[in-house]
Amino acid sequence: MAAVIPAPQAVARKHGGLQRFARRKSTVAFLMALPLIVLIAALVVYPTFYAIYLAMLNKSLERFVGFSNFTFLFTRETFWMVVKQSCIFAISAVIFKALIGFCVAHFVHNVPAKGQRKWRGMLLIPWVIPPAMSTLGWFWLFDPSYSAFNWIFVRLGIPSVTWLGDGNWARFSVILVNVWYGAPFFLIMYLAALKSVPEQLYEAAAIDGANWWQKIWYVTLPMMRNIISITVLFSLIVTFANFDIVRILTAGGPIDKTHVFATWAFLVGIQGGDIALGAAVSLFMFPILAVAAYFILRDISRRGNEA
Amino acid sequence: MPQQSQQRRKFLKTAAATSAALAFPYIRTSFAAGSLSVAFWDHWVPGANNTLTKLCQDWGKKEKVDVKIDYITSQGNKDQLTIVAEAQARSGHDILQHPAWFAQTYAKQLEPVDDVMNPLIKKYGKVASAAEFLAKSKGHWIAVPAVTGTQVKPPLLRLDLFKKVGIDILEMYPVNKPETKAAANWNWDTMLAAGEKLKKEGHPIGLGLGQTTDSIDWVGAMFHSFGADLVNEKGDILVKKNDAVKQVLEYAQRLVKVMPQDVFAWDDASNNKYIISGQGSMIMNPPSAYAVAKRDNPTVAKELYEIPYPTGPKGRFAGYLPYLWGTWAFSKNKSAAKSLLSHLLQRESVEQLVTASIGYDVPSFESMRDFKIWEKVEPPVGVVYHYPPRKDQTTWVACAPAPASMAQQMYTQAIMTKMIARCTTGGDSIAKTIDWAASELEGYQRS
């Protein structure tokens, strides 16, 4: 049987096609991103679908129950309290982180270049310490019996505060720690954005007679809008899904007044032995964040098109 | 210990006689009897793990089994996460330690251990009713009551401060001797009256009302001693029908007034710190707080003393947190696992473990509550003599007698301490609190 030998031209064409394919920027980019894609698929996509599957089973994970875990949650008072608290926690923490980050970024931006690096390093410390560790430090500061803050208050003649024993103070405390931990992220992002604003724009504004506030309103903010949106979105996602700070400081108490989705899902699912309901609780973060992401990204995209 | 020590062959013989249906016997081959992977709770008492390791290794050498031990901490609920992960993966340790309600939750996935427990009961008598309640499902033992970690949370108080307010604790609970008739007066009202005086003295009693086990366990015992069960064994919600619930909440409202305001935020370390500092006059805790006080504040330690729970209208109940050792149904070496469990529950093994824990661990076999260690710990002499429940004190696991499917949620959601928080600092009336609890319990009924 005679072997079929491909024509030399066809082989060359085929090789040339492969080489072209391999040389294409998109192919290279895809191959380089592949390990990350695989990692995300294994650690994010698979668990997500598994969580959806679990959320559709009954308590003993033996029977498919469709959406009844979700509808059951709608009937629970504690669930709605968790929804409300997650929103209060995430939105207020992100607002304060953004405000503090924005202000401090301006201060640091105005520090002479020589000393700026030291300030940047110091201000990033809260963000680089593992949150579980730093939150333990805060826990000791708020300690029910031996709070360092209360020790100072008492010496100043101010009544001591039950930081973690009173619902409202406990909410304040978890938000405070989250702001302390997350503000440096905003700071560094905004500082980078500030450095990219052309100096000429400020000079032009100054020539037009703009004051300090007008420079921020008409120059800085428009130039930083996209980075602000992206940072807020990113932080909103991370803050909504926060677990460690609440878990360590209050474990959701007192009377469930500091529970967020992740801590309540853990309590119900892992500790309470109701994995299906726990999965359903944790999945409620997804639609809320998807809506937020849609509006923020749409805004960014619109501005991109306008530009 | 040579004679008493349960030999595996002897154990297999007994097991074969009692349970022909099980996949026995375990065959030892010339090339050793395989390996056994076990996970125990990481004991907080220094050296306690070493004794357990030695017991396992000695058994392994004798039985030619390669025993691999992991000590898993309960810090950050790592022990609970391990149980859930192994149950989901259907793979993991051959023996795993389960806290409180977990064995019941995973009952279907646990290997029955009647063949381990029945001979032991025959030999050592009754097991604490609360441990039996948690370790049995549908009439079968699904786990054995573990020695390490099993504890009660009785009053740990200051002898000097109580004497100052007119209560001589040693008159009721003498050193290294059973309680006297005077102990009959040690009830919840006596405790409250003492609490009022101690607050005036500047040393309030501090009973945690947070959401961790120390708080849940003593509150569970108090509710039951008032007869204030929230749910019965069938899963029927009693909270609205049971007048005792209202009574216990009224009592709690008075009790909260004599304690520090922040008890609602206490975790399992807060009460220890409170008594060790010298500020507090009483907490509900095992002797762990005493052991730390001995190291950090000996002046306070020499005045500390463990006594039984105050009695209530329905009796004297000790808040109990049992751990259980279970073997997964998917374990690859069930017979070796059962043999090791049996070895660990022999009186000699238990005594070694309890001694290593300085009396912290409470054996579930009531006949084993006479070990010498409880007389030896000092100062003061007899500090932990009255720690293990004896005589008229019954062990009680919070949220019992509710079925496990409800009780685990009730326990982890700390429904009883939340009820107290709601009707005190939370500002709700008792009626509103009871309505809230009924609604929560309805939610826990889902199957």
PDB file of N, CA, C and O in Angstrom, chain A residues 50 58-59 61-62 69 72 76-78 139 143-146 162 164-165 247 251 253-256 264 266-268 270-275 277, chain B residues 77 80-81 84 88 102 105 108 211 261-262 264-267 273-274 277 279 405 408-409 412-413 418 421-422 426 436 439-440 443-444 446-447:
ATOM      1  N   TYR A  50     -21.119  23.906  42.512  1.00  0.00           N
ATOM      2  CA  TYR A  50     -21.369  22.927  43.561  1.00  0.00           C
ATOM      3  C   TYR A  50     -22.260  23.535  44.656  1.00  0.00           C
ATOM      4  O   TYR A  50     -23.158  22.870  45.175  1.00  0.00           O
ATOM      5  N   ASN A  58     -32.231  19.014  50.014  1.00  0.00           N
ATOM      6  CA  ASN A  58     -32.865  19.172  51.331  1.00  0.00           C
ATOM      7  C   ASN A  58     -31.805  19.143  52.429  1.00  0.00           C
ATOM      8  O   ASN A  58     -30.607  19.009  52.125  1.00  0.00           O
ATOM      9  N   LYS A  59     -32.239  19.265  53.665  1.00  0.00           N
ATOM     10  CA  LYS A  59     -31.286  19.409  54.775  1.00  0.00           C
ATOM     11  C   LYS A  59     -30.312  18.234  54.876  1.00  0.00           C
ATOM     12  O   LYS A  59     -29.137  18.419  55.136  1.00  0.00           O
ATOM     13  N   LEU A  61     -29.320  16.467  52.468  1.00  0.00           N
ATOM     14  CA  LEU A  61     -28.629  16.387  51.176  1.00  0.00           C
ATOM     15  C   LEU A  61     -28.984  15.120  50.401  1.00  0.00           C
ATOM     16  O   LEU A  61     -28.172  14.574  49.666  1.00  0.00           O
ATOM     17  N   GLU A  62     -30.218  14.660  50.579  1.00  0.00           N
ATOM     18  CA  GLU A  62     -30.614  13.414  49.917  1.00  0.00           C
ATOM     19  C   GLU A  62     -31.646  13.619  48.825  1.00  0.00           C
ATOM     20  O   GLU A  62     -31.899  12.731  48.031  1.00  0.00           O
ATOM     21  N   ASN A  69     -35.198  26.083  49.354  1.00  0.00           N
ATOM     22  CA  ASN A  69     -34.324  26.655  50.390  1.00  0.00           C
ATOM     23  C   ASN A  69     -34.320  28.179  50.303  1.00  0.00           C
ATOM     24  O   ASN A  69     -34.282  28.870  51.322  1.00  0.00           O
ATOM     25  N   PHE A  72     -37.659  29.461  51.493  1.00  0.00           N
ATOM     26  CA  PHE A  72     -37.718  29.317  52.953  1.00  0.00           C
ATOM     27  C   PHE A  72     -37.018  30.502  53.622  1.00  0.00           C
ATOM     28  O   PHE A  72     -37.523  31.061  54.608  1.00  0.00           O
ATOM     29  N   ARG A  76     -37.813  33.960  56.807  1.00  0.00           N
ATOM     30  CA  ARG A  76     -37.112  34.053  58.081  1.00  0.00           C
ATOM     31  C   ARG A  76     -36.734  35.483  58.427  1.00  0.00           C
ATOM     32  O   ARG A  76     -36.069  36.163  57.623  1.00  0.00           O
ATOM     33  N   GLU A  77     -37.101  35.875  59.636  1.00  0.00           N
ATOM     34  CA  GLU A  77     -36.806  37.236  60.101  1.00  0.00           C
ATOM     35  C   GLU A  77     -35.288  37.478  60.162  1.00  0.00           C
ATOM     36  O   GLU A  77     -34.794  38.533  59.759  1.00  0.00           O
ATOM     37  N   THR A  78     -34.561  36.458  60.647  1.00  0.00           N
ATOM     38  CA  THR A  78     -33.107  36.621  60.800  1.00  0.00           C
ATOM     39  C   THR A  78     -32.440  36.828  59.443  1.00  0.00           C
ATOM     40  O   THR A  78     -31.483  37.589  59.325  1.00  0.00           O
ATOM     41  N   PHE A 139      -9.679  43.017  68.745  1.00  0.00           N
ATOM     42  CA  PHE A 139     -10.536  42.334  69.731  1.00  0.00           C
ATOM     43  C   PHE A 139     -10.036  42.626  71.148  1.00  0.00           C
ATOM     44  O   PHE A 139     -10.824  42.846  72.061  1.00  0.00           O
ATOM     45  N   ASP A 143     -11.881  44.363  74.108  1.00  0.00           N
ATOM     46  CA  ASP A 143     -12.173  43.270  75.040  1.00  0.00           C
ATOM     47  C   ASP A 143     -13.274  43.649  76.048  1.00  0.00           C
ATOM     48  O   ASP A 143     -13.225  44.725  76.657  1.00  0.00           O
ATOM     49  N   PRO A 144     -14.254  42.767  76.215  1.00  0.00           N
ATOM     50  CA  PRO A 144     -15.380  43.084  77.092  1.00  0.00           C
ATOM     51  C   PRO A 144     -14.953  43.594  78.476  1.00  0.00           C
ATOM     52  O   PRO A 144     -15.511  44.539  78.987  1.00  0.00           O
ATOM     53  N   SER A 145     -13.950  42.954  79.063  1.00  0.00           N
ATOM     54  CA  SER A 145     -13.587  43.353  80.421  1.00  0.00           C
ATOM     55  C   SER A 145     -12.355  44.247  80.486  1.00  0.00           C
ATOM     56  O   SER A 145     -12.211  45.026  81.410  1.00  0.00           O
ATOM     57  N   TYR A 146     -11.460  44.095  79.515  1.00  0.00           N
ATOM     58  CA  TYR A 146     -10.176  44.779  79.644  1.00  0.00           C
ATOM     59  C   TYR A 146      -9.868  45.648  78.433  1.00  0.00           C
ATOM     60  O   TYR A 146      -8.731  45.734  77.987  1.00  0.00           O
ATOM     61  N   THR A 162     -19.599  49.397  76.067  1.00  0.00           N
ATOM     62  CA  THR A 162     -19.644  47.941  75.833  1.00  0.00           C
ATOM     63  C   THR A 162     -19.521  47.713  74.324  1.00  0.00           C
ATOM     64  O   THR A 162     -20.502  47.495  73.630  1.00  0.00           O
ATOM     65  N   LEU A 164     -18.517  45.448  72.219  1.00  0.00           N
ATOM     66  CA  LEU A 164     -19.011  44.269  71.493  1.00  0.00           C
ATOM     67  C   LEU A 164     -20.253  43.671  72.149  1.00  0.00           C
ATOM     68  O   LEU A 164     -20.814  42.702  71.651  1.00  0.00           O
ATOM     69  N   GLY A 165     -20.692  44.250  73.255  1.00  0.00           N
ATOM     70  CA  GLY A 165     -21.836  43.690  73.969  1.00  0.00           C
ATOM     71  C   GLY A 165     -23.147  44.372  73.622  1.00  0.00           C
ATOM     72  O   GLY A 165     -24.216  43.848  73.902  1.00  0.00           O
ATOM     73  N   ARG A 247     -16.372  37.453  62.236  1.00  0.00           N
ATOM     74  CA  ARG A 247     -16.251  36.175  62.944  1.00  0.00           C
ATOM     75  C   ARG A 247     -15.386  36.320  64.198  1.00  0.00           C
ATOM     76  O   ARG A 247     -15.714  35.802  65.264  1.00  0.00           O
ATOM     77  N   ALA A 251     -18.559  37.208  66.175  1.00  0.00           N
ATOM     78  CA  ALA A 251     -19.197  35.951  65.736  1.00  0.00           C
ATOM     79  C   ALA A 251     -20.670  36.183  65.390  1.00  0.00           C
ATOM     80  O   ALA A 251     -21.499  35.287  65.516  1.00  0.00           O
ATOM     81  N   GLY A 253     -22.760  38.245  66.931  1.00  0.00           N
ATOM     82  CA  GLY A 253     -23.571  38.737  68.041  1.00  0.00           C
ATOM     83  C   GLY A 253     -23.356  40.209  68.302  1.00  0.00           C
ATOM     84  O   GLY A 253     -22.614  40.847  67.564  1.00  0.00           O
ATOM     85  N   PRO A 254     -23.976  40.777  69.294  1.00  0.00           N
ATOM     86  CA  PRO A 254     -24.997  40.151  70.134  1.00  0.00           C
ATOM     87  C   PRO A 254     -26.367  40.131  69.444  1.00  0.00           C
ATOM     88  O   PRO A 254     -26.656  41.026  68.647  1.00  0.00           O
ATOM     89  N   ILE A 255     -27.127  39.141  69.770  1.00  0.00           N
ATOM     90  CA  ILE A 255     -28.469  38.879  69.195  1.00  0.00           C
ATOM     91  C   ILE A 255     -28.438  38.986  67.671  1.00  0.00           C
ATOM     92  O   ILE A 255     -29.304  39.625  67.067  1.00  0.00           O
ATOM     93  N   ASP A 256     -27.435  38.434  67.040  1.00  0.00           N
ATOM     94  CA  ASP A 256     -27.314  38.370  65.564  1.00  0.00           C
ATOM     95  C   ASP A 256     -27.129  39.742  64.911  1.00  0.00           C
ATOM     96  O   ASP A 256     -27.244  39.853  63.693  1.00  0.00           O
ATOM     97  N   TRP A 264     -23.177  34.189  58.716  1.00  0.00           N
ATOM     98  CA  TRP A 264     -24.436  33.477  58.978  1.00  0.00           C
ATOM     99  C   TRP A 264     -24.480  32.156  58.195  1.00  0.00           C
ATOM    100  O   TRP A 264     -24.950  31.130  58.694  1.00  0.00           O
ATOM    101  N   PHE A 266     -21.934  30.355  57.466  1.00  0.00           N
ATOM    102  CA  PHE A 266     -21.049  29.435  58.196  1.00  0.00           C
ATOM    103  C   PHE A 266     -21.767  28.850  59.414  1.00  0.00           C
ATOM    104  O   PHE A 266     -21.716  27.653  59.673  1.00  0.00           O
ATOM    105  N   LEU A 267     -22.455  29.725  60.120  1.00  0.00           N
ATOM    106  CA  LEU A 267     -23.164  29.291  61.327  1.00  0.00           C
ATOM    107  C   LEU A 267     -24.255  28.273  60.995  1.00  0.00           C
ATOM    108  O   LEU A 267     -24.350  27.210  61.602  1.00  0.00           O
ATOM    109  N   VAL A 268     -25.041  28.608  59.981  1.00  0.00           N
ATOM    110  CA  VAL A 268     -26.160  27.730  59.611  1.00  0.00           C
ATOM    111  C   VAL A 268     -25.641  26.449  58.944  1.00  0.00           C
ATOM    112  O   VAL A 268     -26.066  25.346  59.269  1.00  0.00           O
ATOM    113  N   ILE A 270     -22.187  25.114  58.384  1.00  0.00           N
ATOM    114  CA  ILE A 270     -21.136  24.258  58.951  1.00  0.00           C
ATOM    115  C   ILE A 270     -21.448  23.912  60.403  1.00  0.00           C
ATOM    116  O   ILE A 270     -21.507  22.754  60.772  1.00  0.00           O
ATOM    117  N   GLN A 271     -21.674  24.939  61.222  1.00  0.00           N
ATOM    118  CA  GLN A 271     -21.879  24.660  62.644  1.00  0.00           C
ATOM    119  C   GLN A 271     -23.265  24.088  62.933  1.00  0.00           C
ATOM    120  O   GLN A 271     -23.418  23.261  63.811  1.00  0.00           O
ATOM    121  N   GLY A 272     -24.254  24.555  62.167  1.00  0.00           N
ATOM    122  CA  GLY A 272     -25.621  24.120  62.419  1.00  0.00           C
ATOM    123  C   GLY A 272     -25.989  22.835  61.689  1.00  0.00           C
ATOM    124  O   GLY A 272     -27.089  22.315  61.864  1.00  0.00           O
ATOM    125  N   GLY A 273     -25.107  22.325  60.862  1.00  0.00           N
ATOM    126  CA  GLY A 273     -25.352  21.059  60.174  1.00  0.00           C
ATOM    127  C   GLY A 273     -26.378  21.143  59.059  1.00  0.00           C
ATOM    128  O   GLY A 273     -26.950  20.135  58.660  1.00  0.00           O
ATOM    129  N   ASP A 274     -26.628  22.342  58.545  1.00  0.00           N
ATOM    130  CA  ASP A 274     -27.575  22.495  57.438  1.00  0.00           C
ATOM    131  C   ASP A 274     -26.831  23.086  56.230  1.00  0.00           C
ATOM    132  O   ASP A 274     -26.972  24.263  55.892  1.00  0.00           O
ATOM    133  N   ILE A 275     -26.056  22.220  55.599  1.00  0.00           N
ATOM    134  CA  ILE A 275     -25.186  22.649  54.497  1.00  0.00           C
ATOM    135  C   ILE A 275     -26.004  23.284  53.370  1.00  0.00           C
ATOM    136  O   ILE A 275     -25.605  24.293  52.772  1.00  0.00           O
ATOM    137  N   LEU A 277     -28.913  24.877  53.397  1.00  0.00           N
ATOM    138  CA  LEU A 277     -29.389  26.230  53.702  1.00  0.00           C
ATOM    139  C   LEU A 277     -28.219  27.206  53.763  1.00  0.00           C
ATOM    140  O   LEU A 277     -28.330  28.355  53.301  1.00  0.00           O
TER     141      LEU A 277
ATOM    142  N   ASN B  77     -13.100  26.710  65.080  1.00  0.00           N
ATOM    143  CA  ASN B  77     -13.984  25.599  64.672  1.00  0.00           C
ATOM    144  C   ASN B  77     -13.327  24.651  63.670  1.00  0.00           C
ATOM    145  O   ASN B  77     -13.995  24.068  62.828  1.00  0.00           O
ATOM    146  N   GLN B  80     -14.786  21.201  63.720  1.00  0.00           N
ATOM    147  CA  GLN B  80     -16.097  21.081  63.064  1.00  0.00           C
ATOM    148  C   GLN B  80     -15.945  21.082  61.543  1.00  0.00           C
ATOM    149  O   GLN B  80     -16.610  20.329  60.835  1.00  0.00           O
ATOM    150  N   LEU B  81     -15.050  21.941  61.050  1.00  0.00           N
ATOM    151  CA  LEU B  81     -14.825  22.003  59.599  1.00  0.00           C
ATOM    152  C   LEU B  81     -14.307  20.663  59.082  1.00  0.00           C
ATOM    153  O   LEU B  81     -14.690  20.213  57.998  1.00  0.00           O
ATOM    154  N   VAL B  84     -17.234  18.170  58.786  1.00  0.00           N
ATOM    155  CA  VAL B  84     -18.095  18.461  57.635  1.00  0.00           C
ATOM    156  C   VAL B  84     -17.376  18.080  56.333  1.00  0.00           C
ATOM    157  O   VAL B  84     -17.966  17.453  55.442  1.00  0.00           O
ATOM    158  N   GLN B  88     -18.553  15.178  53.730  1.00  0.00           N
ATOM    159  CA  GLN B  88     -18.861  15.525  52.330  1.00  0.00           C
ATOM    160  C   GLN B  88     -18.018  14.697  51.362  1.00  0.00           C
ATOM    161  O   GLN B  88     -18.509  14.205  50.360  1.00  0.00           O
ATOM    162  N   PHE B 102     -22.653  16.902  66.823  1.00  0.00           N
ATOM    163  CA  PHE B 102     -22.211  16.562  65.468  1.00  0.00           C
ATOM    164  C   PHE B 102     -22.424  15.094  65.102  1.00  0.00           C
ATOM    165  O   PHE B 102     -22.783  14.783  63.969  1.00  0.00           O
ATOM    166  N   THR B 105     -25.861  14.589  63.912  1.00  0.00           N
ATOM    167  CA  THR B 105     -26.095  15.157  62.574  1.00  0.00           C
ATOM    168  C   THR B 105     -25.585  14.219  61.484  1.00  0.00           C
ATOM    169  O   THR B 105     -26.180  14.109  60.418  1.00  0.00           O
ATOM    170  N   LYS B 108     -26.065   8.934  60.058  1.00  0.00           N
ATOM    171  CA  LYS B 108     -26.203   7.972  58.957  1.00  0.00           C
ATOM    172  C   LYS B 108     -24.850   7.570  58.381  1.00  0.00           C
ATOM    173  O   LYS B 108     -24.730   6.544  57.730  1.00  0.00           O
ATOM    174  N   GLN B 211     -22.406  33.636  72.780  1.00  0.00           N
ATOM    175  CA  GLN B 211     -22.893  32.592  71.871  1.00  0.00           C
ATOM    176  C   GLN B 211     -21.939  31.420  71.746  1.00  0.00           C
ATOM    177  O   GLN B 211     -22.009  30.645  70.801  1.00  0.00           O
ATOM    178  N   GLN B 261     -22.114  44.319  82.513  1.00  0.00           N
ATOM    179  CA  GLN B 261     -22.962  44.590  81.341  1.00  0.00           C
ATOM    180  C   GLN B 261     -22.522  43.821  80.096  1.00  0.00           C
ATOM    181  O   GLN B 261     -23.311  43.570  79.196  1.00  0.00           O
ATOM    182  N   ASP B 262     -21.222  43.507  80.054  1.00  0.00           N
ATOM    183  CA  ASP B 262     -20.694  42.962  78.799  1.00  0.00           C
ATOM    184  C   ASP B 262     -20.753  41.439  78.708  1.00  0.00           C
ATOM    185  O   ASP B 262     -20.184  40.854  77.798  1.00  0.00           O
ATOM    186  N   PHE B 264     -22.852  39.649  77.560  1.00  0.00           N
ATOM    187  CA  PHE B 264     -23.439  39.219  76.279  1.00  0.00           C
ATOM    188  C   PHE B 264     -22.397  39.114  75.170  1.00  0.00           C
ATOM    189  O   PHE B 264     -22.653  38.525  74.133  1.00  0.00           O
ATOM    190  N   ALA B 265     -21.239  39.713  75.412  1.00  0.00           N
ATOM    191  CA  ALA B 265     -20.183  39.651  74.395  1.00  0.00           C
ATOM    192  C   ALA B 265     -19.087  38.673  74.787  1.00  0.00           C
ATOM    193  O   ALA B 265     -18.092  38.556  74.101  1.00  0.00           O
ATOM    194  N   TRP B 266     -19.291  37.964  75.854  1.00  0.00           N
ATOM    195  CA  TRP B 266     -18.229  37.066  76.328  1.00  0.00           C
ATOM    196  C   TRP B 266     -18.079  35.858  75.419  1.00  0.00           C
ATOM    197  O   TRP B 266     -19.065  35.283  74.965  1.00  0.00           O
ATOM    198  N   ASP B 267     -16.812  35.502  75.206  1.00  0.00           N
ATOM    199  CA  ASP B 267     -16.537  34.218  74.560  1.00  0.00           C
ATOM    200  C   ASP B 267     -15.979  33.278  75.633  1.00  0.00           C
ATOM    201  O   ASP B 267     -16.002  33.612  76.822  1.00  0.00           O
ATOM    202  N   LYS B 273     -10.742  35.087  81.991  1.00  0.00           N
ATOM    203  CA  LYS B 273      -9.979  36.302  82.286  1.00  0.00           C
ATOM    204  C   LYS B 273     -10.617  37.057  83.452  1.00  0.00           C
ATOM    205  O   LYS B 273      -9.934  37.633  84.282  1.00  0.00           O
ATOM    206  N   TYR B 274     -11.937  37.014  83.470  1.00  0.00           N
ATOM    207  CA  TYR B 274     -12.679  37.761  84.485  1.00  0.00           C
ATOM    208  C   TYR B 274     -12.357  37.263  85.897  1.00  0.00           C
ATOM    209  O   TYR B 274     -12.108  38.050  86.805  1.00  0.00           O
ATOM    210  N   SER B 277      -8.459  37.665  86.856  1.00  0.00           N
ATOM    211  CA  SER B 277      -8.046  39.042  87.164  1.00  0.00           C
ATOM    212  C   SER B 277      -8.274  39.401  88.624  1.00  0.00           C
ATOM    213  O   SER B 277      -7.714  40.351  89.132  1.00  0.00           O
ATOM    214  N   GLN B 279     -11.204  40.273  89.609  1.00  0.00           N
ATOM    215  CA  GLN B 279     -12.371  41.148  89.582  1.00  0.00           C
ATOM    216  C   GLN B 279     -13.651  40.371  89.905  1.00  0.00           C
ATOM    217  O   GLN B 279     -14.500  40.846  90.636  1.00  0.00           O
ATOM    218  N   SER B 405     -31.786  17.145  64.755  1.00  0.00           N
ATOM    219  CA  SER B 405     -31.907  18.024  63.587  1.00  0.00           C
ATOM    220  C   SER B 405     -32.267  19.446  64.010  1.00  0.00           C
ATOM    221  O   SER B 405     -31.837  20.417  63.403  1.00  0.00           O
ATOM    222  N   GLN B 408     -29.194  20.909  67.023  1.00  0.00           N
ATOM    223  CA  GLN B 408     -27.896  21.453  66.598  1.00  0.00           C
ATOM    224  C   GLN B 408     -28.024  22.919  66.197  1.00  0.00           C
ATOM    225  O   GLN B 408     -27.162  23.743  66.489  1.00  0.00           O
ATOM    226  N   GLN B 409     -29.130  23.245  65.526  1.00  0.00           N
ATOM    227  CA  GLN B 409     -29.361  24.659  65.177  1.00  0.00           C
ATOM    228  C   GLN B 409     -29.616  25.477  66.444  1.00  0.00           C
ATOM    229  O   GLN B 409     -29.113  26.588  66.582  1.00  0.00           O
ATOM    230  N   THR B 412     -26.135  25.905  68.137  1.00  0.00           N
ATOM    231  CA  THR B 412     -25.166  26.780  67.461  1.00  0.00           C
ATOM    232  C   THR B 412     -25.703  28.200  67.314  1.00  0.00           C
ATOM    233  O   THR B 412     -24.934  29.148  67.305  1.00  0.00           O
ATOM    234  N   GLN B 413     -27.009  28.344  67.212  1.00  0.00           N
ATOM    235  CA  GLN B 413     -27.581  29.688  67.118  1.00  0.00           C
ATOM    236  C   GLN B 413     -27.748  30.301  68.511  1.00  0.00           C
ATOM    237  O   GLN B 413     -28.197  31.433  68.630  1.00  0.00           O
ATOM    238  N   LYS B 418     -29.677  34.079  73.514  1.00  0.00           N
ATOM    239  CA  LYS B 418     -30.268  35.199  72.757  1.00  0.00           C
ATOM    240  C   LYS B 418     -31.614  35.604  73.363  1.00  0.00           C
ATOM    241  O   LYS B 418     -31.969  36.782  73.373  1.00  0.00           O
ATOM    242  N   ALA B 421     -30.804  37.758  76.188  1.00  0.00           N
ATOM    243  CA  ALA B 421     -30.326  39.066  75.703  1.00  0.00           C
ATOM    244  C   ALA B 421     -31.489  39.922  75.215  1.00  0.00           C
ATOM    245  O   ALA B 421     -31.549  41.122  75.468  1.00  0.00           O
ATOM    246  N   ARG B 422     -32.428  39.288  74.517  1.00  0.00           N
ATOM    247  CA  ARG B 422     -33.553  40.048  73.958  1.00  0.00           C
ATOM    248  C   ARG B 422     -34.420  40.668  75.055  1.00  0.00           C
ATOM    249  O   ARG B 422     -34.842  41.811  74.930  1.00  0.00           O
ATOM    250  N   GLY B 426     -31.780  43.816  75.180  1.00  0.00           N
ATOM    251  CA  GLY B 426     -32.412  43.988  73.864  1.00  0.00           C
ATOM    252  C   GLY B 426     -33.692  44.816  73.917  1.00  0.00           C
ATOM    253  O   GLY B 426     -34.178  45.286  72.892  1.00  0.00           O
ATOM    254  N   TRP B 436     -40.629  35.441  69.387  1.00  0.00           N
ATOM    255  CA  TRP B 436     -39.458  35.384  68.495  1.00  0.00           C
ATOM    256  C   TRP B 436     -38.851  33.971  68.518  1.00  0.00           C
ATOM    257  O   TRP B 436     -38.541  33.401  67.477  1.00  0.00           O
ATOM    258  N   SER B 439     -40.839  31.480  66.597  1.00  0.00           N
ATOM    259  CA  SER B 439     -40.647  31.636  65.154  1.00  0.00           C
ATOM    260  C   SER B 439     -39.308  31.040  64.706  1.00  0.00           C
ATOM    261  O   SER B 439     -39.215  30.358  63.682  1.00  0.00           O
ATOM    262  N   GLU B 440     -38.263  31.272  65.505  1.00  0.00           N
ATOM    263  CA  GLU B 440     -36.957  30.702  65.175  1.00  0.00           C
ATOM    264  C   GLU B 440     -37.017  29.172  65.175  1.00  0.00           C
ATOM    265  O   GLU B 440     -36.499  28.510  64.284  1.00  0.00           O
ATOM    266  N   GLY B 443     -38.440  27.601  62.231  1.00  0.00           N
ATOM    267  CA  GLY B 443     -37.444  27.555  61.155  1.00  0.00           C
ATOM    268  C   GLY B 443     -36.499  26.378  61.283  1.00  0.00           C
ATOM    269  O   GLY B 443     -36.088  25.790  60.288  1.00  0.00           O
ATOM    270  N   TYR B 444     -36.188  26.012  62.533  1.00  0.00           N
ATOM    271  CA  TYR B 444     -35.254  24.897  62.735  1.00  0.00           C
ATOM    272  C   TYR B 444     -35.912  23.540  62.471  1.00  0.00           C
ATOM    273  O   TYR B 444     -35.240  22.525  62.422  1.00  0.00           O
ATOM    274  N   ARG B 446     -37.288  22.536  59.819  1.00  0.00           N
ATOM    275  CA  ARG B 446     -37.233  22.082  58.415  1.00  0.00           C
ATOM    276  C   ARG B 446     -36.400  20.806  58.305  1.00  0.00           C
ATOM    277  O   ARG B 446     -35.456  20.590  59.054  1.00  0.00           O
ATOM    278  N   SER B 447     -36.788  19.970  57.365  1.00  0.00           N
ATOM    279  CA  SER B 447     -36.070  18.696  57.219  1.00  0.00           C
ATOM    280  C   SER B 447     -35.426  18.607  55.839  1.00  0.00           C
ATOM    281  O   SER B 447     -35.719  19.384  54.960  1.00  0.00           O
TER     282      SER B 447
END
